[in-house]
Structures are given as structure tokens and as C-alpha cells.
Amino acid sequence: MASKPVVEVRRSRRRRRTVSAYRDGERVVVLIPDRFSRAEESEWVDRMLARLAARHTGPSDQELTQRARRLAERYLSEYELAPASVRWVSNQRTRWGSCTPEDGTIRISERLRAMPDWVLDYVLLHELVHLIVPSHGSYFWALVSRYPKTERARGYLEGVAAASA
Ligand SMILES: [Zn+2]
């Protein structure tokens, strides 16, 4: 990371021990227990920034979830889909994405981080449609094809898969 991000520390009375952090646009929000001292606060902010920098070079899980919700509103509005969560995973070597319709969660392979946004959007929409239609039938593809770059993105991913095979 080139420069130190703007950090917003939020103290919570309900939080007892856990510290968490996420990116929100240009800022990093760090959530800490209210009882932390200033020294503990600064120690944890540094620690969480290092952790985020090591792990994230693009959108956070939170941003990914927001992105998926925007796509659902735009292309699948009549289904009123609101994915519960979308997160990056590093253990998916053969699939670009997966989902669990029962709880509305979606997982996206970390490999997508290195790819263009329009390819990521295609994979997100693909998984969103799976929350409605489990199999890859004609109805499934009719919904996915509402995203105008579907064919192009599928070609891109096939190319990546072929190159790494
Ligand atoms: Zn699929």
C-alpha cells in the first residue's frame, strides 16, 4: 500500500474482546471494545491495518456484498434478492464462485481479484441467479444474460482456465 489510509475508530460498549476492521471506500473502519485504552487502541489499529494490507488488495467482503446487492437490484429486481453475505475465499481452486441458497451466502474465489471488474460482476451475477435457479438450464442462462457482458466474461474465464490448465 502506498499511503496510510484514513482510519475511523468506532468504540462499542457491546463489544467485549473482539476487534474487527473493514474497508469503507478510502477509509478503514476499526471496531474496538469501549474499554480499550488509547495504547491498546493504537496497537490494535496498527495490527488491523497490517492484516488488511496483507489480505486485501481490492474490495473487502463488505464491498463485495454491496456490489452483489447492486447487481441484484439492477438485473434481478423482481426477485427482491438480498444476498446475506458475499466473501472472498482462497480455497476454491476449480470454481470461480459458489453459493448456498438456504442462507443466501456467496463465496468468490480470490483469483477474481486479479481480473477486470466486469468479469467479477459476471461471476457475482451468476451466483446470484443460482440463489433463484440451482441448475444451468435455459431459464438460468436467460437471467444471467441480462448482464450485457456475460458472453465476453465467459470467454475471458475460459481463456484463463485454459492458460492455467
Ligand atoms: Zn453455475
mmCIF file with all atom_site columns, C-alpha atoms in Angstrom, residues 48-140:
data_model
loop_
_atom_site.group_PDB
_atom_site.id
_atom_site.type_symbol
_atom_site.label_atom_id
_atom_site.label_alt_id
_atom_site.label_comp_id
_atom_site.label_asym_id
_atom_site.label_entity_id
_atom_site.label_seq_id
_atom_site.pdbx_PDB_ins_code
_atom_site.Cartn_x
_atom_site.Cartn_y
_atom_site.Cartn_z
_atom_site.occupancy
_atom_site.B_iso_or_equiv
_atom_site.pdbx_formal_charge
_atom_site.auth_seq_id
_atom_site.auth_comp_id
_atom_site.auth_asym_id
_atom_site.auth_atom_id
_atom_site.pdbx_PDB_model_num
ATOM 1  C CA . MET A 1 48  ? -5.578  -4.487  11.861  1.00 0.00 ? 48  MET A CA 1
ATOM 2  C CA . LEU A 1 49  ? -4.090  -2.255  9.150   1.00 0.00 ? 49  LEU A CA 1
ATOM 3  C CA . ALA A 1 50  ? -1.247  -4.717  8.662   1.00 0.00 ? 50  ALA A CA 1
ATOM 4  C CA . ARG A 1 51  ? -3.704  -7.565  8.494   1.00 0.00 ? 51  ARG A CA 1
ATOM 5  C CA . LEU A 1 52  ? -5.899  -5.790  5.954   1.00 0.00 ? 52  LEU A CA 1
ATOM 6  C CA . ALA A 1 53  ? -2.928  -4.799  3.827   1.00 0.00 ? 53  ALA A CA 1
ATOM 7  C CA . ALA A 1 54  ? -1.694  -8.374  3.728   1.00 0.00 ? 54  ALA A CA 1
ATOM 8  C CA . ARG A 1 55  ? -5.046  -9.809  2.890   1.00 0.00 ? 55  ARG A CA 1
ATOM 9  C CA . HIS A 1 56  ? -6.769  -7.253  0.733   1.00 0.00 ? 56  HIS A CA 1
ATOM 10 C CA . THR A 1 57  ? -5.607  -5.611  -2.403  1.00 0.00 ? 57  THR A CA 1
ATOM 11 C CA . GLY A 1 58  ? -9.082  -4.820  -3.645  1.00 0.00 ? 58  GLY A CA 1
ATOM 12 C CA . PRO A 1 59  ? -12.663 -4.689  -2.435  1.00 0.00 ? 59  PRO A CA 1
ATOM 13 C CA . SER A 1 60  ? -13.402 -6.033  1.035   1.00 0.00 ? 60  SER A CA 1
ATOM 14 C CA . ASP A 1 61  ? -16.043 -8.662  1.744   1.00 0.00 ? 61  ASP A CA 1
ATOM 15 C CA . GLN A 1 62  ? -18.375 -5.825  2.719   1.00 0.00 ? 62  GLN A CA 1
ATOM 16 C CA . GLU A 1 63  ? -17.823 -4.058  -0.590  1.00 0.00 ? 63  GLU A CA 1
ATOM 17 C CA . LEU A 1 64  ? -18.277 -7.324  -2.431  1.00 0.00 ? 64  LEU A CA 1
ATOM 18 C CA . THR A 1 65  ? -21.628 -7.825  -0.704  1.00 0.00 ? 65  THR A CA 1
ATOM 19 C CA . GLN A 1 66  ? -22.720 -4.294  -1.598  1.00 0.00 ? 66  GLN A CA 1
ATOM 20 C CA . ARG A 1 67  ? -21.645 -4.842  -5.173  1.00 0.00 ? 67  ARG A CA 1
ATOM 21 C CA . ALA A 1 68  ? -23.714 -8.033  -5.385  1.00 0.00 ? 68  ALA A CA 1
ATOM 22 C CA . ARG A 1 69  ? -26.742 -6.257  -3.926  1.00 0.00 ? 69  ARG A CA 1
ATOM 23 C CA . ARG A 1 70  ? -26.476 -3.511  -6.530  1.00 0.00 ? 70  ARG A CA 1
ATOM 24 C CA . LEU A 1 71  ? -26.273 -6.119  -9.296  1.00 0.00 ? 71  LEU A CA 1
ATOM 25 C CA . ALA A 1 72  ? -29.318 -7.926  -7.898  1.00 0.00 ? 72  ALA A CA 1
ATOM 26 C CA . GLU A 1 73  ? -31.280 -4.666  -7.825  1.00 0.00 ? 73  GLU A CA 1
ATOM 27 C CA . ARG A 1 74  ? -30.266 -3.804  -11.337 1.00 0.00 ? 74  ARG A CA 1
ATOM 28 C CA . TYR A 1 75  ? -30.702 -7.125  -13.129 1.00 0.00 ? 75  TYR A CA 1
ATOM 29 C CA . LEU A 1 76  ? -32.937 -9.258  -10.919 1.00 0.00 ? 76  LEU A CA 1
ATOM 30 C CA . SER A 1 77  ? -35.115 -6.613  -9.294  1.00 0.00 ? 77  SER A CA 1
ATOM 31 C CA . GLU A 1 78  ? -38.377 -8.586  -9.444  1.00 0.00 ? 78  GLU A CA 1
ATOM 32 C CA . TYR A 1 79  ? -36.862 -11.315 -7.232  1.00 0.00 ? 79  TYR A CA 1
ATOM 33 C CA . GLU A 1 80  ? -36.037 -8.903  -4.407  1.00 0.00 ? 80  GLU A CA 1
ATOM 34 C CA . LEU A 1 81  ? -32.832 -10.785 -3.715  1.00 0.00 ? 81  LEU A CA 1
ATOM 35 C CA . ALA A 1 82  ? -30.623 -9.553  -0.917  1.00 0.00 ? 82  ALA A CA 1
ATOM 36 C CA . PRO A 1 83  ? -27.635 -11.869 -0.530  1.00 0.00 ? 83  PRO A CA 1
ATOM 37 C CA . ALA A 1 84  ? -26.840 -12.270 3.163   1.00 0.00 ? 84  ALA A CA 1
ATOM 38 C CA . SER A 1 85  ? -23.108 -12.128 2.600   1.00 0.00 ? 85  SER A CA 1
ATOM 39 C CA . VAL A 1 86  ? -20.530 -12.391 -0.129  1.00 0.00 ? 86  VAL A CA 1
ATOM 40 C CA . ARG A 1 87  ? -16.952 -13.178 0.768   1.00 0.00 ? 87  ARG A CA 1
ATOM 41 C CA . TRP A 1 88  ? -13.617 -13.892 -0.820  1.00 0.00 ? 88  TRP A CA 1
ATOM 42 C CA . VAL A 1 89  ? -12.301 -17.408 -0.369  1.00 0.00 ? 89  VAL A CA 1
ATOM 43 C CA . SER A 1 90  ? -8.858  -18.793 -1.139  1.00 0.00 ? 90  SER A CA 1
ATOM 44 C CA . ASN A 1 91  ? -9.755  -22.481 -1.056  1.00 0.00 ? 91  ASN A CA 1
ATOM 45 C CA . GLN A 1 92  ? -11.637 -22.596 -4.350  1.00 0.00 ? 92  GLN A CA 1
ATOM 46 C CA . ARG A 1 93  ? -9.203  -23.822 -6.939  1.00 0.00 ? 93  ARG A CA 1
ATOM 47 C CA . THR A 1 94  ? -11.556 -25.090 -9.604  1.00 0.00 ? 94  THR A CA 1
ATOM 48 C CA . ARG A 1 95  ? -14.629 -22.896 -9.244  1.00 0.00 ? 95  ARG A CA 1
ATOM 49 C CA . TRP A 1 96  ? -14.928 -19.122 -9.608  1.00 0.00 ? 96  TRP A CA 1
ATOM 50 C CA . GLY A 1 97  ? -17.812 -18.881 -7.215  1.00 0.00 ? 97  GLY A CA 1
ATOM 51 C CA . SER A 1 98  ? -20.269 -20.882 -5.157  1.00 0.00 ? 98  SER A CA 1
ATOM 52 C CA . CYS A 1 99  ? -23.375 -20.213 -3.147  1.00 0.00 ? 99  CYS A CA 1
ATOM 53 C CA . THR A 1 100 ? -25.702 -21.653 -0.525  1.00 0.00 ? 100 THR A CA 1
ATOM 54 C CA . PRO A 1 101 ? -29.311 -20.808 -1.448  1.00 0.00 ? 101 PRO A CA 1
ATOM 55 C CA . GLU A 1 102 ? -30.576 -21.879 2.014   1.00 0.00 ? 102 GLU A CA 1
ATOM 56 C CA . ASP A 1 103 ? -28.858 -18.992 3.763   1.00 0.00 ? 103 ASP A CA 1
ATOM 57 C CA . GLY A 1 104 ? -28.188 -16.670 0.819   1.00 0.00 ? 104 GLY A CA 1
ATOM 58 C CA . THR A 1 105 ? -24.405 -16.702 1.108   1.00 0.00 ? 105 THR A CA 1
ATOM 59 C CA . ILE A 1 106 ? -21.995 -16.454 -1.805  1.00 0.00 ? 106 ILE A CA 1
ATOM 60 C CA . ARG A 1 107 ? -18.287 -17.189 -1.977  1.00 0.00 ? 107 ARG A CA 1
ATOM 61 C CA . ILE A 1 108 ? -15.976 -15.814 -4.652  1.00 0.00 ? 108 ILE A CA 1
ATOM 62 C CA . SER A 1 109 ? -12.526 -17.158 -5.481  1.00 0.00 ? 109 SER A CA 1
ATOM 63 C CA . GLU A 1 110 ? -9.639  -14.830 -4.603  1.00 0.00 ? 110 GLU A CA 1
ATOM 64 C CA . ARG A 1 111 ? -8.383  -15.398 -8.146  1.00 0.00 ? 111 ARG A CA 1
ATOM 65 C CA . LEU A 1 112 ? -11.067 -12.981 -9.346  1.00 0.00 ? 112 LEU A CA 1
ATOM 66 C CA . ARG A 1 113 ? -9.229  -10.150 -7.574  1.00 0.00 ? 113 ARG A CA 1
ATOM 67 C CA . ALA A 1 114 ? -6.746  -10.026 -10.398 1.00 0.00 ? 114 ALA A CA 1
ATOM 68 C CA . MET A 1 115 ? -9.423  -9.854  -13.083 1.00 0.00 ? 115 MET A CA 1
ATOM 69 C CA . PRO A 1 116 ? -11.391 -6.925  -14.528 1.00 0.00 ? 116 PRO A CA 1
ATOM 70 C CA . ASP A 1 117 ? -14.471 -5.680  -12.671 1.00 0.00 ? 117 ASP A CA 1
ATOM 71 C CA . TRP A 1 118 ? -16.825 -6.731  -15.467 1.00 0.00 ? 118 TRP A CA 1
ATOM 72 C CA . VAL A 1 119 ? -15.649 -10.334 -15.079 1.00 0.00 ? 119 VAL A CA 1
ATOM 73 C CA . LEU A 1 120 ? -16.163 -10.162 -11.309 1.00 0.00 ? 120 LEU A CA 1
ATOM 74 C CA . ASP A 1 121 ? -19.660 -8.769  -11.901 1.00 0.00 ? 121 ASP A CA 1
ATOM 75 C CA . TYR A 1 122 ? -20.487 -11.660 -14.204 1.00 0.00 ? 122 TYR A CA 1
ATOM 76 C CA . VAL A 1 123 ? -19.410 -14.221 -11.564 1.00 0.00 ? 123 VAL A CA 1
ATOM 77 C CA . LEU A 1 124 ? -21.391 -12.377 -8.890  1.00 0.00 ? 124 LEU A CA 1
ATOM 78 C CA . LEU A 1 125 ? -24.500 -12.310 -11.062 1.00 0.00 ? 125 LEU A CA 1
ATOM 79 C CA . HIS A 1 126 ? -24.026 -15.992 -11.954 1.00 0.00 ? 126 HIS A CA 1
ATOM 80 C CA . GLU A 1 127 ? -24.065 -16.898 -8.255  1.00 0.00 ? 127 GLU A CA 1
ATOM 81 C CA . LEU A 1 128 ? -26.973 -14.539 -7.549  1.00 0.00 ? 128 LEU A CA 1
ATOM 82 C CA . VAL A 1 129 ? -29.032 -16.314 -10.204 1.00 0.00 ? 129 VAL A CA 1
ATOM 83 C CA . HIS A 1 130 ? -28.133 -19.642 -8.541  1.00 0.00 ? 130 HIS A CA 1
ATOM 84 C CA . LEU A 1 131 ? -29.932 -18.363 -5.445  1.00 0.00 ? 131 LEU A CA 1
ATOM 85 C CA . ILE A 1 132 ? -33.048 -18.488 -7.674  1.00 0.00 ? 132 ILE A CA 1
ATOM 86 C CA . VAL A 1 133 ? -32.251 -21.345 -10.099 1.00 0.00 ? 133 VAL A CA 1
ATOM 87 C CA . PRO A 1 134 ? -29.895 -24.137 -8.974  1.00 0.00 ? 134 PRO A CA 1
ATOM 88 C CA . SER A 1 135 ? -29.060 -25.696 -12.349 1.00 0.00 ? 135 SER A CA 1
ATOM 89 C CA . HIS A 1 136 ? -27.606 -24.352 -15.586 1.00 0.00 ? 136 HIS A CA 1
ATOM 90 C CA . GLY A 1 137 ? -30.778 -24.642 -17.678 1.00 0.00 ? 137 GLY A CA 1
ATOM 91 C CA . SER A 1 138 ? -32.204 -22.252 -20.260 1.00 0.00 ? 138 SER A CA 1
ATOM 92 C CA . TYR A 1 139 ? -34.035 -20.214 -17.620 1.00 0.00 ? 139 TYR A CA 1
ATOM 93 C CA . PHE A 1 140 ? -30.808 -19.839 -15.684 1.00 0.00 ? 140 PHE A CA 1
#
